[in-house]
Amino acid sequence: MIRIRRRSAVLRALSVGVGIALVGGCGSAAGSGSDSNSGPIVIGHTAGMTGFMSVFDVPVEQGMAMAVKDINAAGGVLGRQLELITTNNESDPTKIQSAAQEAIEKGAQFVVPACDYDIGGPAARTANDQGIIAIGCAGGPLFGYEGTGPMTYNLHQASPGEGATMAQWAFAAGYRKPFVINDRGLEYSQVAGEYFTKKWQAMGGQIAGETTYQNGDQSAASQIADIQRSGADLVVIASYPPGGATLIRQIRAAGIGLPMVGTQAFDGTYWLDAVPDLSDFFVPVTASLHGDDPVAARNEFFRRIEQETGSPAASAFYPLTGYSSVQALARAIERAGTTDSAAVSAELDRFTDEDLLMGPTTYTATCHIPSLRPQLIVEYTAGKPAVVQRDLALTEVPGGAPC
């Protein structure tokens, strides 16, 4: 253990970045919302470390480990070290709750679930049912106060905000006849597509056409035919890799060169092997991992990942979420002066444009989804992504924010 420092000094240190390490082991605290006042503060990551969710959850773990090491090097929280434990649900819906319970039994006082409502939601409920805060990322708007539990916090702006942001950008960019392809594979993609349409119509626009898609379908022939008949000037890909990449490849192979806008699930380059030299593809993102982010600390964060792991980050959002989840918990615990869940939750509820690494984050006592966080727009040209717009601030979400 390290010596206790003055709280103000520790709070200043919570944003310092100094290295990366993966911390493991079991904490000594019982999994509950009470404060043991001694020993490490244990954060449990219960996620799909193997299986289809691993492409998202492994980078989340990487970001969490970086934050744990940074904060511990700066003095810890309340003079105590942070400790990260991990349990693997194998991306198997039948193992989500047992993996979450395993993390709690190993001492997790706070839980970070898988980065998806369908896979992460049951883990968050398992934690909330035992008075434990869950903080993570999910596009589904039910991952938060109302849909999952009063001690669940989302770092994603949620898919209603994401879909509305896509529409606001496209309208401002001069497009007037979007064709929307709505992937029914996850609630995330379904809702993003639906809110693109809602926001577009709220701005007075008309949709050239709409169709559905199921992630994993091998043929997009019917969707391609619908686009060709629609007279569209933009294709909206409300989908996610790997199936979404297959969809894009088939659209381009059919000779359709229209500009496209996709969800943040396409952030990064890990899926581009399926669509080499892709151009005229736009994505709203929380941050850029390509060295052109307007926030210098984020550029440094991604340089560290590449330097210390030997590989560049595959996407920006997921490692940033992991880092920011630990960062948010550390600040709230420090301000509360305790690890008691009710006290820490009250401090999280006071976040107003809190300057986390992933950007300004606001919660209230009944809203745990930061829907209006400003976004960047990244354009892919010949397979190379670059920021083409900064500080895209969503004016409103149709029908109100998900909270």
JSON list of N, CA and C in Angstrom, two decimals, residues 282-341:
[
{"chain": "A", "resi": 282, "resn": "PHE", "atom": "N", "xyz": [-18.79, 7.64, -43.93]},
{"chain": "A", "resi": 282, "resn": "PHE", "atom": "CA", "xyz": [-18.71, 8.58, -42.83]},
{"chain": "A", "resi": 282, "resn": "PHE", "atom": "C", "xyz": [-19.25, 7.92, -41.55]},
{"chain": "A", "resi": 283, "resn": "VAL", "atom": "N", "xyz": [-18.60, 8.24, -40.43]},
{"chain": "A", "resi": 283, "resn": "VAL", "atom": "CA", "xyz": [-19.00, 7.67, -39.14]},
{"chain": "A", "resi": 283, "resn": "VAL", "atom": "C", "xyz": [-18.89, 8.74, -38.06]},
{"chain": "A", "resi": 284, "resn": "PRO", "atom": "N", "xyz": [-19.94, 8.91, -37.24]},
{"chain": "A", "resi": 284, "resn": "PRO", "atom": "CA", "xyz": [-19.80, 9.77, -36.06]},
{"chain": "A", "resi": 284, "resn": "PRO", "atom": "C", "xyz": [-19.07, 9.00, -34.97]},
{"chain": "A", "resi": 285, "resn": "VAL", "atom": "N", "xyz": [-18.05, 9.59, -34.38]},
{"chain": "A", "resi": 285, "resn": "VAL", "atom": "CA", "xyz": [-17.24, 8.90, -33.37]},
{"chain": "A", "resi": 285, "resn": "VAL", "atom": "C", "xyz": [-17.02, 9.80, -32.16]},
{"chain": "A", "resi": 286, "resn": "THR", "atom": "N", "xyz": [-16.75, 9.16, -31.04]},
{"chain": "A", "resi": 286, "resn": "THR", "atom": "CA", "xyz": [-16.43, 9.89, -29.82]},
{"chain": "A", "resi": 286, "resn": "THR", "atom": "C", "xyz": [-15.03, 10.48, -29.89]},
{"chain": "A", "resi": 287, "resn": "ALA", "atom": "N", "xyz": [-14.12, 9.76, -30.53]},
{"chain": "A", "resi": 287, "resn": "ALA", "atom": "CA", "xyz": [-12.72, 10.19, -30.61]},
{"chain": "A", "resi": 287, "resn": "ALA", "atom": "C", "xyz": [-12.08, 9.56, -31.84]},
{"chain": "A", "resi": 288, "resn": "SER", "atom": "N", "xyz": [-10.94, 10.12, -32.24]},
{"chain": "A", "resi": 288, "resn": "SER", "atom": "CA", "xyz": [-10.19, 9.57, -33.36]},
{"chain": "A", "resi": 288, "resn": "SER", "atom": "C", "xyz": [-8.91, 8.92, -32.84]},
{"chain": "A", "resi": 289, "resn": "LEU", "atom": "N", "xyz": [-8.63, 7.72, -33.33]},
{"chain": "A", "resi": 289, "resn": "LEU", "atom": "CA", "xyz": [-7.39, 7.04, -32.93]},
{"chain": "A", "resi": 289, "resn": "LEU", "atom": "C", "xyz": [-6.29, 7.19, -33.98]},
{"chain": "A", "resi": 290, "resn": "HIS", "atom": "N", "xyz": [-6.47, 8.13, -34.91]},
{"chain": "A", "resi": 290, "resn": "HIS", "atom": "CA", "xyz": [-5.56, 8.24, -36.05]},
{"chain": "A", "resi": 290, "resn": "HIS", "atom": "C", "xyz": [-4.59, 9.41, -35.93]},
{"chain": "A", "resi": 291, "resn": "GLY", "atom": "N", "xyz": [-4.44, 9.94, -34.70]},
{"chain": "A", "resi": 291, "resn": "GLY", "atom": "CA", "xyz": [-3.49, 11.02, -34.47]},
{"chain": "A", "resi": 291, "resn": "GLY", "atom": "C", "xyz": [-4.02, 12.40, -34.77]},
{"chain": "A", "resi": 292, "resn": "ASP", "atom": "N", "xyz": [-5.30, 12.50, -35.15]},
{"chain": "A", "resi": 292, "resn": "ASP", "atom": "CA", "xyz": [-5.86, 13.80, -35.49]},
{"chain": "A", "resi": 292, "resn": "ASP", "atom": "C", "xyz": [-7.02, 14.18, -34.59]},
{"chain": "A", "resi": 293, "resn": "ASP", "atom": "N", "xyz": [-7.08, 13.60, -33.40]},
{"chain": "A", "resi": 293, "resn": "ASP", "atom": "CA", "xyz": [-8.12, 13.98, -32.46]},
{"chain": "A", "resi": 293, "resn": "ASP", "atom": "C", "xyz": [-7.84, 15.39, -31.93]},
{"chain": "A", "resi": 294, "resn": "PRO", "atom": "N", "xyz": [-8.86, 16.22, -31.74]},
{"chain": "A", "resi": 294, "resn": "PRO", "atom": "CA", "xyz": [-8.62, 17.58, -31.24]},
{"chain": "A", "resi": 294, "resn": "PRO", "atom": "C", "xyz": [-8.15, 17.62, -29.79]},
{"chain": "A", "resi": 295, "resn": "VAL", "atom": "N", "xyz": [-8.28, 16.51, -29.05]},
{"chain": "A", "resi": 295, "resn": "VAL", "atom": "CA", "xyz": [-7.84, 16.45, -27.66]},
{"chain": "A", "resi": 295, "resn": "VAL", "atom": "C", "xyz": [-6.48, 15.75, -27.61]},
{"chain": "A", "resi": 296, "resn": "ALA", "atom": "N", "xyz": [-5.44, 16.48, -27.23]},
{"chain": "A", "resi": 296, "resn": "ALA", "atom": "CA", "xyz": [-4.08, 15.95, -27.26]},
{"chain": "A", "resi": 296, "resn": "ALA", "atom": "C", "xyz": [-3.94, 14.72, -26.37]},
{"chain": "A", "resi": 297, "resn": "ALA", "atom": "N", "xyz": [-4.62, 14.71, -25.24]},
{"chain": "A", "resi": 297, "resn": "ALA", "atom": "CA", "xyz": [-4.50, 13.57, -24.31]},
{"chain": "A", "resi": 297, "resn": "ALA", "atom": "C", "xyz": [-5.00, 12.28, -24.95]},
{"chain": "A", "resi": 298, "resn": "ARG", "atom": "N", "xyz": [-5.97, 12.38, -25.83]},
{"chain": "A", "resi": 298, "resn": "ARG", "atom": "CA", "xyz": [-6.46, 11.16, -26.49]},
{"chain": "A", "resi": 298, "resn": "ARG", "atom": "C", "xyz": [-5.46, 10.67, -27.53]},
{"chain": "A", "resi": 299, "resn": "ASN", "atom": "N", "xyz": [-4.82, 11.59, -28.26]},
{"chain": "A", "resi": 299, "resn": "ASN", "atom": "CA", "xyz": [-3.78, 11.16, -29.19]},
{"chain": "A", "resi": 299, "resn": "ASN", "atom": "C", "xyz": [-2.66, 10.45, -28.44]},
{"chain": "A", "resi": 300, "resn": "GLU", "atom": "N", "xyz": [-2.29, 10.97, -27.30]},
{"chain": "A", "resi": 300, "resn": "GLU", "atom": "CA", "xyz": [-1.25, 10.35, -26.49]},
{"chain": "A", "resi": 300, "resn": "GLU", "atom": "C", "xyz": [-1.70, 8.98, -25.98]},
{"chain": "A", "resi": 301, "resn": "PHE", "atom": "N", "xyz": [-2.95, 8.88, -25.60]},
{"chain": "A", "resi": 301, "resn": "PHE", "atom": "CA", "xyz": [-3.52, 7.61, -25.13]},
{"chain": "A", "resi": 301, "resn": "PHE", "atom": "C", "xyz": [-3.36, 6.52, -26.18]},
{"chain": "A", "resi": 302, "resn": "PHE", "atom": "N", "xyz": [-3.67, 6.84, -27.43]},
{"chain": "A", "resi": 302, "resn": "PHE", "atom": "CA", "xyz": [-3.56, 5.83, -28.48]},
{"chain": "A", "resi": 302, "resn": "PHE", "atom": "C", "xyz": [-2.10, 5.55, -28.86]},
{"chain": "A", "resi": 303, "resn": "ARG", "atom": "N", "xyz": [-1.23, 6.54, -28.71]},
{"chain": "A", "resi": 303, "resn": "ARG", "atom": "CA", "xyz": [0.19, 6.28, -28.91]},
{"chain": "A", "resi": 303, "resn": "ARG", "atom": "C", "xyz": [0.70, 5.30, -27.85]},
{"chain": "A", "resi": 304, "resn": "ARG", "atom": "N", "xyz": [0.25, 5.46, -26.63]},
{"chain": "A", "resi": 304, "resn": "ARG", "atom": "CA", "xyz": [0.65, 4.56, -25.56]},
{"chain": "A", "resi": 304, "resn": "ARG", "atom": "C", "xyz": [0.19, 3.14, -25.83]},
{"chain": "A", "resi": 305, "resn": "ILE", "atom": "N", "xyz": [-1.04, 3.00, -26.29]},
{"chain": "A", "resi": 305, "resn": "ILE", "atom": "CA", "xyz": [-1.54, 1.65, -26.57]},
{"chain": "A", "resi": 305, "resn": "ILE", "atom": "C", "xyz": [-0.63, 0.95, -27.57]},
{"chain": "A", "resi": 306, "resn": "GLU", "atom": "N", "xyz": [-0.30, 1.65, -28.65]},
{"chain": "A", "resi": 306, "resn": "GLU", "atom": "CA", "xyz": [0.54, 1.02, -29.67]},
{"chain": "A", "resi": 306, "resn": "GLU", "atom": "C", "xyz": [1.94, 0.75, -29.15]},
{"chain": "A", "resi": 307, "resn": "GLN", "atom": "N", "xyz": [2.49, 1.69, -28.42]},
{"chain": "A", "resi": 307, "resn": "GLN", "atom": "CA", "xyz": [3.85, 1.55, -27.92]},
{"chain": "A", "resi": 307, "resn": "GLN", "atom": "C", "xyz": [3.96, 0.41, -26.92]},
{"chain": "A", "resi": 308, "resn": "GLU", "atom": "N", "xyz": [2.99, 0.29, -26.03]},
{"chain": "A", "resi": 308, "resn": "GLU", "atom": "CA", "xyz": [3.11, -0.63, -24.91]},
{"chain": "A", "resi": 308, "resn": "GLU", "atom": "C", "xyz": [2.51, -2.00, -25.17]},
{"chain": "A", "resi": 309, "resn": "THR", "atom": "N", "xyz": [1.71, -2.12, -26.23]},
{"chain": "A", "resi": 309, "resn": "THR", "atom": "CA", "xyz": [1.17, -3.43, -26.56]},
{"chain": "A", "resi": 309, "resn": "THR", "atom": "C", "xyz": [1.75, -3.98, -27.85]},
{"chain": "A", "resi": 310, "resn": "GLY", "atom": "N", "xyz": [2.40, -3.11, -28.63]},
{"chain": "A", "resi": 310, "resn": "GLY", "atom": "CA", "xyz": [2.96, -3.56, -29.90]},
{"chain": "A", "resi": 310, "resn": "GLY", "atom": "C", "xyz": [1.99, -3.53, -31.05]},
{"chain": "A", "resi": 311, "resn": "SER", "atom": "N", "xyz": [0.74, -3.14, -30.78]},
{"chain": "A", "resi": 311, "resn": "SER", "atom": "CA", "xyz": [-0.27, -3.08, -31.83]},
{"chain": "A", "resi": 311, "resn": "SER", "atom": "C", "xyz": [-1.11, -1.83, -31.65]},
{"chain": "A", "resi": 312, "resn": "PRO", "atom": "N", "xyz": [-1.50, -1.18, -32.75]},
{"chain": "A", "resi": 312, "resn": "PRO", "atom": "CA", "xyz": [-2.37, -0.01, -32.61]},
{"chain": "A", "resi": 312, "resn": "PRO", "atom": "C", "xyz": [-3.75, -0.43, -32.16]},
{"chain": "A", "resi": 313, "resn": "ALA", "atom": "N", "xyz": [-4.46, 0.47, -31.51]},
{"chain": "A", "resi": 313, "resn": "ALA", "atom": "CA", "xyz": [-5.84, 0.20, -31.12]},
{"chain": "A", "resi": 313, "resn": "ALA", "atom": "C", "xyz": [-6.68, -0.04, -32.37]},
{"chain": "A", "resi": 314, "resn": "ALA", "atom": "N", "xyz": [-7.58, -0.99, -32.29]},
{"chain": "A", "resi": 314, "resn": "ALA", "atom": "CA", "xyz": [-8.43, -1.30, -33.44]},
{"chain": "A", "resi": 314, "resn": "ALA", "atom": "C", "xyz": [-9.58, -0.32, -33.57]},
{"chain": "A", "resi": 315, "resn": "SER", "atom": "N", "xyz": [-10.00, 0.27, -32.45]},
{"chain": "A", "resi": 315, "resn": "SER", "atom": "CA", "xyz": [-11.06, 1.26, -32.45]},
{"chain": "A", "resi": 315, "resn": "SER", "atom": "C", "xyz": [-10.82, 2.21, -31.29]},
{"chain": "A", "resi": 316, "resn": "ALA", "atom": "N", "xyz": [-11.45, 3.37, -31.33]},
{"chain": "A", "resi": 316, "resn": "ALA", "atom": "CA", "xyz": [-11.24, 4.37, -30.29]},
{"chain": "A", "resi": 316, "resn": "ALA", "atom": "C", "xyz": [-12.19, 4.21, -29.12]},
{"chain": "A", "resi": 317, "resn": "PHE", "atom": "N", "xyz": [-13.43, 3.93, -29.40]},
{"chain": "A", "resi": 317, "resn": "PHE", "atom": "CA", "xyz": [-14.48, 4.02, -28.38]},
{"chain": "A", "resi": 317, "resn": "PHE", "atom": "C", "xyz": [-14.27, 3.04, -27.23]},
{"chain": "A", "resi": 318, "resn": "TYR", "atom": "N", "xyz": [-13.92, 1.81, -27.54]},
{"chain": "A", "resi": 318, "resn": "TYR", "atom": "CA", "xyz": [-13.92, 0.78, -26.50]},
{"chain": "A", "resi": 318, "resn": "TYR", "atom": "C", "xyz": [-12.79, 0.95, -25.48]},
{"chain": "A", "resi": 319, "resn": "PRO", "atom": "N", "xyz": [-11.54, 1.15, -25.90]},
{"chain": "A", "resi": 319, "resn": "PRO", "atom": "CA", "xyz": [-10.52, 1.40, -24.88]},
{"chain": "A", "resi": 319, "resn": "PRO", "atom": "C", "xyz": [-10.76, 2.69, -24.10]},
{"chain": "A", "resi": 320, "resn": "LEU", "atom": "N", "xyz": [-11.29, 3.72, -24.78]},
{"chain": "A", "resi": 320, "resn": "LEU", "atom": "CA", "xyz": [-11.61, 4.95, -24.08]},
{"chain": "A", "resi": 320, "resn": "LEU", "atom": "C", "xyz": [-12.69, 4.73, -23.03]},
{"chain": "A", "resi": 321, "resn": "THR", "atom": "N", "xyz": [-13.67, 3.90, -23.36]},
{"chain": "A", "resi": 321, "resn": "THR", "atom": "CA", "xyz": [-14.73, 3.60, -22.41]},
{"chain": "A", "resi": 321, "resn": "THR", "atom": "C", "xyz": [-14.15, 2.90, -21.18]},
{"chain": "A", "resi": 322, "resn": "GLY", "atom": "N", "xyz": [-13.26, 1.93, -21.41]},
{"chain": "A", "resi": 322, "resn": "GLY", "atom": "CA", "xyz": [-12.66, 1.24, -20.28]},
{"chain": "A", "resi": 322, "resn": "GLY", "atom": "C", "xyz": [-11.90, 2.20, -19.38]},
{"chain": "A", "resi": 323, "resn": "TYR", "atom": "N", "xyz": [-11.10, 3.07, -19.99]},
{"chain": "A", "resi": 323, "resn": "TYR", "atom": "CA", "xyz": [-10.34, 4.05, -19.20]},
{"chain": "A", "resi": 323, "resn": "TYR", "atom": "C", "xyz": [-11.29, 4.97, -18.45]},
{"chain": "A", "resi": 324, "resn": "SER", "atom": "N", "xyz": [-12.29, 5.48, -19.15]},
{"chain": "A", "resi": 324, "resn": "SER", "atom": "CA", "xyz": [-13.18, 6.48, -18.54]},
{"chain": "A", "resi": 324, "resn": "SER", "atom": "C", "xyz": [-14.07, 5.88, -17.47]},
{"chain": "A", "resi": 325, "resn": "SER", "atom": "N", "xyz": [-14.41, 4.61, -17.58]},
{"chain": "A", "resi": 325, "resn": "SER", "atom": "CA", "xyz": [-15.23, 3.98, -16.53]},
{"chain": "A", "resi": 325, "resn": "SER", "atom": "C", "xyz": [-14.48, 3.95, -15.21]},
{"chain": "A", "resi": 326, "resn": "VAL", "atom": "N", "xyz": [-13.19, 3.60, -15.26]},
{"chain": "A", "resi": 326, "resn": "VAL", "atom": "CA", "xyz": [-12.37, 3.59, -14.04]},
{"chain": "A", "resi": 326, "resn": "VAL", "atom": "C", "xyz": [-12.14, 5.01, -13.56]},
{"chain": "A", "resi": 327, "resn": "GLN", "atom": "N", "xyz": [-11.88, 5.92, -14.49]},
{"chain": "A", "resi": 327, "resn": "GLN", "atom": "CA", "xyz": [-11.66, 7.33, -14.17]},
{"chain": "A", "resi": 327, "resn": "GLN", "atom": "C", "xyz": [-12.89, 7.92, -13.46]},
{"chain": "A", "resi": 328, "resn": "ALA", "atom": "N", "xyz": [-14.08, 7.63, -13.98]},
{"chain": "A", "resi": 328, "resn": "ALA", "atom": "CA", "xyz": [-15.31, 8.15, -13.38]},
{"chain": "A", "resi": 328, "resn": "ALA", "atom": "C", "xyz": [-15.52, 7.60, -11.98]},
{"chain": "A", "resi": 329, "resn": "LEU", "atom": "N", "xyz": [-15.33, 6.29, -11.82]},
{"chain": "A", "resi": 329, "resn": "LEU", "atom": "CA", "xyz": [-15.48, 5.69, -10.49]},
{"chain": "A", "resi": 329, "resn": "LEU", "atom": "C", "xyz": [-14.49, 6.27, -9.51]},
{"chain": "A", "resi": 330, "resn": "ALA", "atom": "N", "xyz": [-13.24, 6.43, -9.93]},
{"chain": "A", "resi": 330, "resn": "ALA", "atom": "CA", "xyz": [-12.20, 6.95, -9.04]},
{"chain": "A", "resi": 330, "resn": "ALA", "atom": "C", "xyz": [-12.54, 8.35, -8.57]},
{"chain": "A", "resi": 331, "resn": "ARG", "atom": "N", "xyz": [-12.99, 9.20, -9.48]},
{"chain": "A", "resi": 331, "resn": "ARG", "atom": "CA", "xyz": [-13.34, 10.57, -9.08]},
{"chain": "A", "resi": 331, "resn": "ARG", "atom": "C", "xyz": [-14.53, 10.59, -8.13]},
{"chain": "A", "resi": 332, "resn": "ALA", "atom": "N", "xyz": [-15.54, 9.77, -8.42]},
{"chain": "A", "resi": 332, "resn": "ALA", "atom": "CA", "xyz": [-16.73, 9.76, -7.57]},
{"chain": "A", "resi": 332, "resn": "ALA", "atom": "C", "xyz": [-16.41, 9.19, -6.18]},
{"chain": "A", "resi": 333, "resn": "ILE", "atom": "N", "xyz": [-15.58, 8.16, -6.12]},
{"chain": "A", "resi": 333, "resn": "ILE", "atom": "CA", "xyz": [-15.18, 7.59, -4.83]},
{"chain": "A", "resi": 333, "resn": "ILE", "atom": "C", "xyz": [-14.39, 8.62, -4.03]},
{"chain": "A", "resi": 334, "resn": "GLU", "atom": "N", "xyz": [-13.45, 9.28, -4.69]},
{"chain": "A", "resi": 334, "resn": "GLU", "atom": "CA", "xyz": [-12.62, 10.27, -4.00]},
{"chain": "A", "resi": 334, "resn": "GLU", "atom": "C", "xyz": [-13.49, 11.39, -3.43]},
{"chain": "A", "resi": 335, "resn": "ARG", "atom": "N", "xyz": [-14.43, 11.87, -4.23]},
{"chain": "A", "resi": 335, "resn": "ARG", "atom": "CA", "xyz": [-15.29, 12.96, -3.77]},
{"chain": "A", "resi": 335, "resn": "ARG", "atom": "C", "xyz": [-16.23, 12.52, -2.66]},
{"chain": "A", "resi": 336, "resn": "ALA", "atom": "N", "xyz": [-16.68, 11.26, -2.74]},
{"chain": "A", "resi": 336, "resn": "ALA", "atom": "CA", "xyz": [-17.58, 10.75, -1.71]},
{"chain": "A", "resi": 336, "resn": "ALA", "atom": "C", "xyz": [-16.84, 10.46, -0.41]},
{"chain": "A", "resi": 337, "resn": "GLY", "atom": "N", "xyz": [-15.54, 10.22, -0.51]},
{"chain": "A", "resi": 337, "resn": "GLY", "atom": "CA", "xyz": [-14.75, 9.88, 0.66]},
{"chain": "A", "resi": 337, "resn": "GLY", "atom": "C", "xyz": [-15.01, 8.48, 1.17]},
{"chain": "A", "resi": 338, "resn": "THR", "atom": "N", "xyz": [-15.59, 7.64, 0.33]},
{"chain": "A", "resi": 338, "resn": "THR", "atom": "CA", "xyz": [-15.98, 6.29, 0.72]},
{"chain": "A", "resi": 338, "resn": "THR", "atom": "C", "xyz": [-16.26, 5.47, -0.54]},
{"chain": "A", "resi": 339, "resn": "THR", "atom": "N", "xyz": [-16.26, 4.16, -0.42]},
{"chain": "A", "resi": 339, "resn": "THR", "atom": "CA", "xyz": [-16.68, 3.30, -1.53]},
{"chain": "A", "resi": 339, "resn": "THR", "atom": "C", "xyz": [-18.13, 2.88, -1.39]},
{"chain": "A", "resi": 340, "resn": "ASP", "atom": "N", "xyz": [-18.83, 3.40, -0.39]},
{"chain": "A", "resi": 340, "resn": "ASP", "atom": "CA", "xyz": [-20.25, 3.08, -0.23]},
{"chain": "A", "resi": 340, "resn": "ASP", "atom": "C", "xyz": [-21.00, 3.41, -1.51]},
{"chain": "A", "resi": 341, "resn": "SER", "atom": "N", "xyz": [-21.76, 2.44, -2.02]},
{"chain": "A", "resi": 341, "resn": "SER", "atom": "CA", "xyz": [-22.39, 2.60, -3.33]},
{"chain": "A", "resi": 341, "resn": "SER", "atom": "C", "xyz": [-23.33, 3.79, -3.40]}
]
